[in-house]
Amino acid sequence: PKMKNALYGNEIELKMLVDHGTAGILKETSIGRNQQIRQLKTKLDPSDDGLASEVTTTIKLQEELVWWLRSMTPHVKVIAPKVLVERMRIDMQKAAKLYS
């Protein structure tokens, strides 16, 4: 379902945690403006080979972004903005029910 929010279609400050491999990809190919990647001292997933990173970037909030984030769910955890966190939570709950 499309987001019904004042932010939809506008630029947002996306903040997410990503695993080591995804951080490497995003260093090569930025997904937004002003992208910053900061390595953390923890892992996103205990089975990952490297440390997680926090990524912040300016990007338009649209379905294309949501599709990309859903495709990256094993590797990415959205932490801001709240409306996108909620959208991901709802979408992931629906997907989990399909495989239960």
Short mmCIF file of N, CA and C in Angstrom, two decimals:
data_model
loop_
_atom_site.label_atom_id
_atom_site.label_comp_id
_atom_site.label_asym_id
_atom_site.label_seq_id
_atom_site.Cartn_x
_atom_site.Cartn_y
_atom_site.Cartn_z
N PRO A 1 0.82 -1.19 0.00
CA PRO A 1 0.00 0.00 0.00
C PRO A 1 0.86 1.25 0.00
N LYS A 2 0.42 2.23 -0.76
CA LYS A 2 1.15 3.48 -0.85
C LYS A 2 1.03 4.25 0.47
N MET A 3 2.09 4.93 0.86
CA MET A 3 2.08 5.70 2.10
C MET A 3 1.23 6.95 1.94
N LYS A 4 0.37 7.19 2.89
CA LYS A 4 -0.44 8.40 2.90
C LYS A 4 0.12 9.29 4.00
N ASN A 5 1.12 10.09 3.65
CA ASN A 5 1.82 10.91 4.62
C ASN A 5 2.31 12.17 3.93
N ALA A 6 2.42 13.25 4.68
CA ALA A 6 2.87 14.52 4.12
C ALA A 6 4.29 14.43 3.56
N LEU A 7 5.11 13.48 4.06
CA LEU A 7 6.47 13.33 3.57
C LEU A 7 6.55 12.64 2.22
N TYR A 8 5.51 11.89 1.85
CA TYR A 8 5.56 11.08 0.63
C TYR A 8 5.79 11.96 -0.59
N GLY A 9 6.77 11.62 -1.39
CA GLY A 9 7.11 12.38 -2.58
C GLY A 9 8.12 13.48 -2.32
N ASN A 10 8.44 13.73 -1.06
CA ASN A 10 9.42 14.76 -0.69
C ASN A 10 10.72 14.12 -0.24
N GLU A 11 11.76 14.93 -0.17
CA GLU A 11 13.04 14.43 0.32
C GLU A 11 12.98 14.23 1.83
N ILE A 12 13.63 13.16 2.28
CA ILE A 12 13.71 12.82 3.70
C ILE A 12 15.16 12.59 4.07
N GLU A 13 15.43 12.56 5.34
CA GLU A 13 16.73 12.13 5.84
C GLU A 13 16.57 10.68 6.25
N LEU A 14 17.04 9.78 5.42
CA LEU A 14 16.97 8.34 5.68
C LEU A 14 18.15 7.95 6.55
N LYS A 15 17.85 7.22 7.62
CA LYS A 15 18.91 6.67 8.48
C LYS A 15 18.65 5.18 8.60
N MET A 16 19.69 4.40 8.35
CA MET A 16 19.54 2.95 8.42
C MET A 16 20.84 2.31 8.89
N LEU A 17 20.68 1.12 9.44
CA LEU A 17 21.82 0.29 9.79
C LEU A 17 21.97 -0.74 8.69
N VAL A 18 23.20 -0.96 8.25
CA VAL A 18 23.44 -1.91 7.17
C VAL A 18 24.57 -2.86 7.55
N ASP A 19 24.54 -4.05 6.96
CA ASP A 19 25.61 -4.99 7.23
C ASP A 19 26.87 -4.60 6.45
N HIS A 20 27.93 -5.31 6.72
CA HIS A 20 29.25 -4.99 6.17
C HIS A 20 29.24 -4.97 4.63
N GLY A 21 28.66 -5.98 4.02
CA GLY A 21 28.64 -6.07 2.56
C GLY A 21 27.86 -4.93 1.92
N THR A 22 26.72 -4.58 2.51
CA THR A 22 25.89 -3.50 1.98
C THR A 22 26.60 -2.16 2.13
N ALA A 23 27.31 -1.97 3.23
CA ALA A 23 28.08 -0.74 3.41
C ALA A 23 29.10 -0.59 2.29
N GLY A 24 29.75 -1.68 1.93
CA GLY A 24 30.72 -1.64 0.84
C GLY A 24 30.08 -1.25 -0.49
N ILE A 25 28.91 -1.79 -0.77
CA ILE A 25 28.20 -1.45 -2.00
C ILE A 25 27.81 0.02 -2.00
N LEU A 26 27.30 0.51 -0.86
CA LEU A 26 26.87 1.90 -0.78
C LEU A 26 28.05 2.87 -0.84
N LYS A 27 29.23 2.44 -0.45
CA LYS A 27 30.42 3.29 -0.59
C LYS A 27 30.74 3.49 -2.07
N GLU A 28 30.48 2.45 -2.88
CA GLU A 28 30.73 2.54 -4.32
C GLU A 28 29.63 3.30 -5.04
N THR A 29 28.38 3.08 -4.62
CA THR A 29 27.23 3.66 -5.31
C THR A 29 26.26 4.23 -4.28
N SER A 30 26.29 5.53 -4.11
CA SER A 30 25.42 6.21 -3.16
C SER A 30 23.96 6.10 -3.60
N ILE A 31 23.05 5.96 -2.64
CA ILE A 31 21.63 5.92 -3.00
C ILE A 31 20.95 7.27 -2.84
N GLY A 32 21.65 8.25 -2.28
CA GLY A 32 21.05 9.57 -2.09
C GLY A 32 22.11 10.65 -2.02
N ARG A 33 21.66 11.86 -1.73
CA ARG A 33 22.58 12.99 -1.59
C ARG A 33 23.17 13.03 -0.19
N ASN A 34 24.36 13.60 -0.08
CA ASN A 34 25.00 13.81 1.22
C ASN A 34 25.15 12.52 2.01
N GLN A 35 25.30 11.40 1.32
CA GLN A 35 25.39 10.11 2.02
C GLN A 35 26.62 10.05 2.92
N GLN A 36 26.40 9.61 4.15
CA GLN A 36 27.50 9.40 5.09
C GLN A 36 27.39 7.99 5.64
N ILE A 37 28.53 7.35 5.76
CA ILE A 37 28.59 5.99 6.29
C ILE A 37 29.56 5.98 7.47
N ARG A 38 29.04 5.52 8.61
CA ARG A 38 29.85 5.48 9.84
C ARG A 38 29.85 4.04 10.36
N GLN A 39 31.04 3.45 10.43
CA GLN A 39 31.14 2.07 10.92
C GLN A 39 30.86 2.03 12.42
N LEU A 40 30.09 1.03 12.83
CA LEU A 40 29.74 0.84 14.23
C LEU A 40 30.66 -0.21 14.86
N LYS A 41 30.49 -0.43 16.15
CA LYS A 41 31.31 -1.41 16.85
C LYS A 41 30.55 -2.71 17.10
N THR A 42 29.40 -2.85 16.42
CA THR A 42 28.58 -4.04 16.57
C THR A 42 28.22 -4.59 15.19
N LYS A 43 27.65 -5.76 15.19
CA LYS A 43 27.18 -6.38 13.96
C LYS A 43 25.67 -6.23 13.85
N LEU A 44 25.17 -6.11 12.64
CA LEU A 44 23.73 -6.09 12.41
C LEU A 44 23.18 -7.50 12.62
N ASP A 45 23.92 -8.48 12.15
CA ASP A 45 23.54 -9.89 12.25
C ASP A 45 24.76 -10.64 12.78
N PRO A 46 24.60 -11.42 13.84
CA PRO A 46 25.74 -12.14 14.40
C PRO A 46 26.48 -13.03 13.41
N SER A 47 25.80 -13.48 12.36
CA SER A 47 26.45 -14.35 11.38
C SER A 47 27.22 -13.57 10.32
N ASP A 48 27.14 -12.23 10.33
CA ASP A 48 27.84 -11.41 9.35
C ASP A 48 29.34 -11.44 9.62
N ASP A 49 30.12 -11.32 8.56
CA ASP A 49 31.58 -11.35 8.69
C ASP A 49 32.17 -10.04 9.20
N GLY A 50 31.44 -8.93 9.08
CA GLY A 50 32.01 -7.65 9.46
C GLY A 50 31.06 -6.84 10.32
N LEU A 51 31.53 -5.68 10.70
CA LEU A 51 30.75 -4.79 11.55
C LEU A 51 29.69 -4.04 10.74
N ALA A 52 28.63 -3.67 11.41
CA ALA A 52 27.56 -2.90 10.78
C ALA A 52 27.99 -1.45 10.62
N SER A 53 27.24 -0.74 9.79
CA SER A 53 27.46 0.70 9.61
C SER A 53 26.14 1.41 9.68
N GLU A 54 26.20 2.68 10.09
CA GLU A 54 25.04 3.55 10.06
C GLU A 54 25.17 4.42 8.81
N VAL A 55 24.11 4.42 8.01
CA VAL A 55 24.10 5.20 6.77
C VAL A 55 23.03 6.28 6.91
N THR A 56 23.40 7.51 6.61
CA THR A 56 22.43 8.60 6.54
C THR A 56 22.55 9.23 5.16
N THR A 57 21.40 9.58 4.60
CA THR A 57 21.39 10.19 3.27
C THR A 57 20.09 10.93 3.03
N THR A 58 20.11 11.87 2.14
CA THR A 58 18.92 12.60 1.73
C THR A 58 18.40 11.94 0.46
N ILE A 59 17.12 11.54 0.48
CA ILE A 59 16.54 10.81 -0.65
C ILE A 59 15.04 11.06 -0.69
N LYS A 60 14.45 10.93 -1.87
CA LYS A 60 13.01 11.14 -2.00
C LYS A 60 12.26 9.92 -1.46
N LEU A 61 11.23 10.17 -0.65
CA LEU A 61 10.40 9.09 -0.11
C LEU A 61 9.36 8.72 -1.16
N GLN A 62 9.59 7.56 -1.78
CA GLN A 62 8.70 7.08 -2.83
C GLN A 62 8.73 5.56 -2.85
N GLU A 63 7.84 4.98 -3.63
CA GLU A 63 7.73 3.52 -3.67
C GLU A 63 9.01 2.85 -4.15
N GLU A 64 9.74 3.47 -5.04
CA GLU A 64 11.00 2.89 -5.51
C GLU A 64 11.96 2.65 -4.34
N LEU A 65 12.01 3.59 -3.41
CA LEU A 65 12.85 3.42 -2.22
C LEU A 65 12.33 2.27 -1.36
N VAL A 66 11.02 2.22 -1.17
CA VAL A 66 10.42 1.14 -0.36
C VAL A 66 10.73 -0.21 -1.00
N TRP A 67 10.59 -0.32 -2.31
CA TRP A 67 10.90 -1.59 -3.00
C TRP A 67 12.35 -2.00 -2.76
N TRP A 68 13.27 -1.03 -2.87
CA TRP A 68 14.68 -1.34 -2.67
C TRP A 68 14.91 -1.80 -1.23
N LEU A 69 14.34 -1.07 -0.28
CA LEU A 69 14.51 -1.45 1.13
C LEU A 69 13.94 -2.84 1.40
N ARG A 70 12.77 -3.15 0.84
CA ARG A 70 12.20 -4.49 1.05
C ARG A 70 13.10 -5.56 0.46
N SER A 71 13.71 -5.28 -0.67
CA SER A 71 14.60 -6.28 -1.28
C SER A 71 15.87 -6.48 -0.46
N MET A 72 16.18 -5.52 0.39
CA MET A 72 17.41 -5.56 1.18
C MET A 72 17.17 -5.93 2.65
N THR A 73 15.97 -6.40 2.97
CA THR A 73 15.61 -6.62 4.38
C THR A 73 16.57 -7.50 5.18
N PRO A 74 17.24 -8.49 4.60
CA PRO A 74 18.19 -9.23 5.43
C PRO A 74 19.46 -8.44 5.75
N HIS A 75 19.65 -7.31 5.07
CA HIS A 75 20.90 -6.57 5.17
C HIS A 75 20.75 -5.15 5.71
N VAL A 76 19.50 -4.67 5.84
CA VAL A 76 19.25 -3.27 6.16
C VAL A 76 18.16 -3.17 7.23
N LYS A 77 18.36 -2.27 8.19
CA LYS A 77 17.32 -1.95 9.17
C LYS A 77 17.11 -0.43 9.15
N VAL A 78 15.93 0.02 8.72
CA VAL A 78 15.61 1.44 8.69
C VAL A 78 15.37 1.91 10.12
N ILE A 79 15.98 3.04 10.50
CA ILE A 79 15.77 3.59 11.84
C ILE A 79 15.15 4.99 11.82
N ALA A 80 15.08 5.63 10.66
CA ALA A 80 14.40 6.93 10.53
C ALA A 80 14.18 7.23 9.05
N PRO A 81 13.12 7.92 8.70
CA PRO A 81 12.11 8.55 9.55
C PRO A 81 11.08 7.52 10.03
N LYS A 82 10.35 7.91 11.04
CA LYS A 82 9.40 7.01 11.70
C LYS A 82 8.36 6.45 10.73
N VAL A 83 7.87 7.26 9.81
CA VAL A 83 6.85 6.80 8.86
C VAL A 83 7.39 5.65 7.99
N LEU A 84 8.66 5.70 7.64
CA LEU A 84 9.25 4.63 6.83
C LEU A 84 9.53 3.39 7.68
N VAL A 85 9.92 3.58 8.92
CA VAL A 85 10.11 2.45 9.84
C VAL A 85 8.79 1.70 9.97
N GLU A 86 7.71 2.44 10.17
CA GLU A 86 6.39 1.82 10.32
C GLU A 86 5.97 1.09 9.04
N ARG A 87 6.22 1.68 7.89
CA ARG A 87 5.88 1.05 6.62
C ARG A 87 6.64 -0.27 6.47
N MET A 88 7.93 -0.27 6.79
CA MET A 88 8.72 -1.48 6.68
C MET A 88 8.21 -2.54 7.65
N ARG A 89 7.87 -2.14 8.87
CA ARG A 89 7.36 -3.08 9.87
C ARG A 89 6.08 -3.75 9.37
N ILE A 90 5.16 -2.97 8.84
CA ILE A 90 3.90 -3.50 8.32
C ILE A 90 4.15 -4.44 7.15
N ASP A 91 4.98 -4.02 6.20
CA ASP A 91 5.27 -4.86 5.04
C ASP A 91 5.94 -6.17 5.43
N MET A 92 6.85 -6.13 6.40
CA MET A 92 7.55 -7.34 6.81
C MET A 92 6.62 -8.28 7.57
N GLN A 93 5.69 -7.75 8.35
CA GLN A 93 4.70 -8.60 9.02
C GLN A 93 3.83 -9.32 8.00
N LYS A 94 3.40 -8.61 6.96
CA LYS A 94 2.60 -9.23 5.91
C LYS A 94 3.39 -10.33 5.20
N ALA A 95 4.64 -10.05 4.90
CA ALA A 95 5.47 -11.05 4.22
C ALA A 95 5.69 -12.28 5.10
N ALA A 96 5.92 -12.06 6.39
CA ALA A 96 6.13 -13.19 7.31
C ALA A 96 4.90 -14.09 7.37
N LYS A 97 3.71 -13.51 7.31
CA LYS A 97 2.49 -14.31 7.33
C LYS A 97 2.39 -15.20 6.10
N LEU A 98 2.88 -14.72 4.97
CA LEU A 98 2.84 -15.53 3.74
C LEU A 98 3.70 -16.78 3.85
N TYR A 99 4.74 -16.73 4.67
CA TYR A 99 5.66 -17.84 4.80
C TYR A 99 5.50 -18.61 6.10
N SER A 100 4.49 -18.29 6.87
CA SER A 100 4.26 -18.99 8.14
C SER A 100 3.57 -20.31 7.92
#
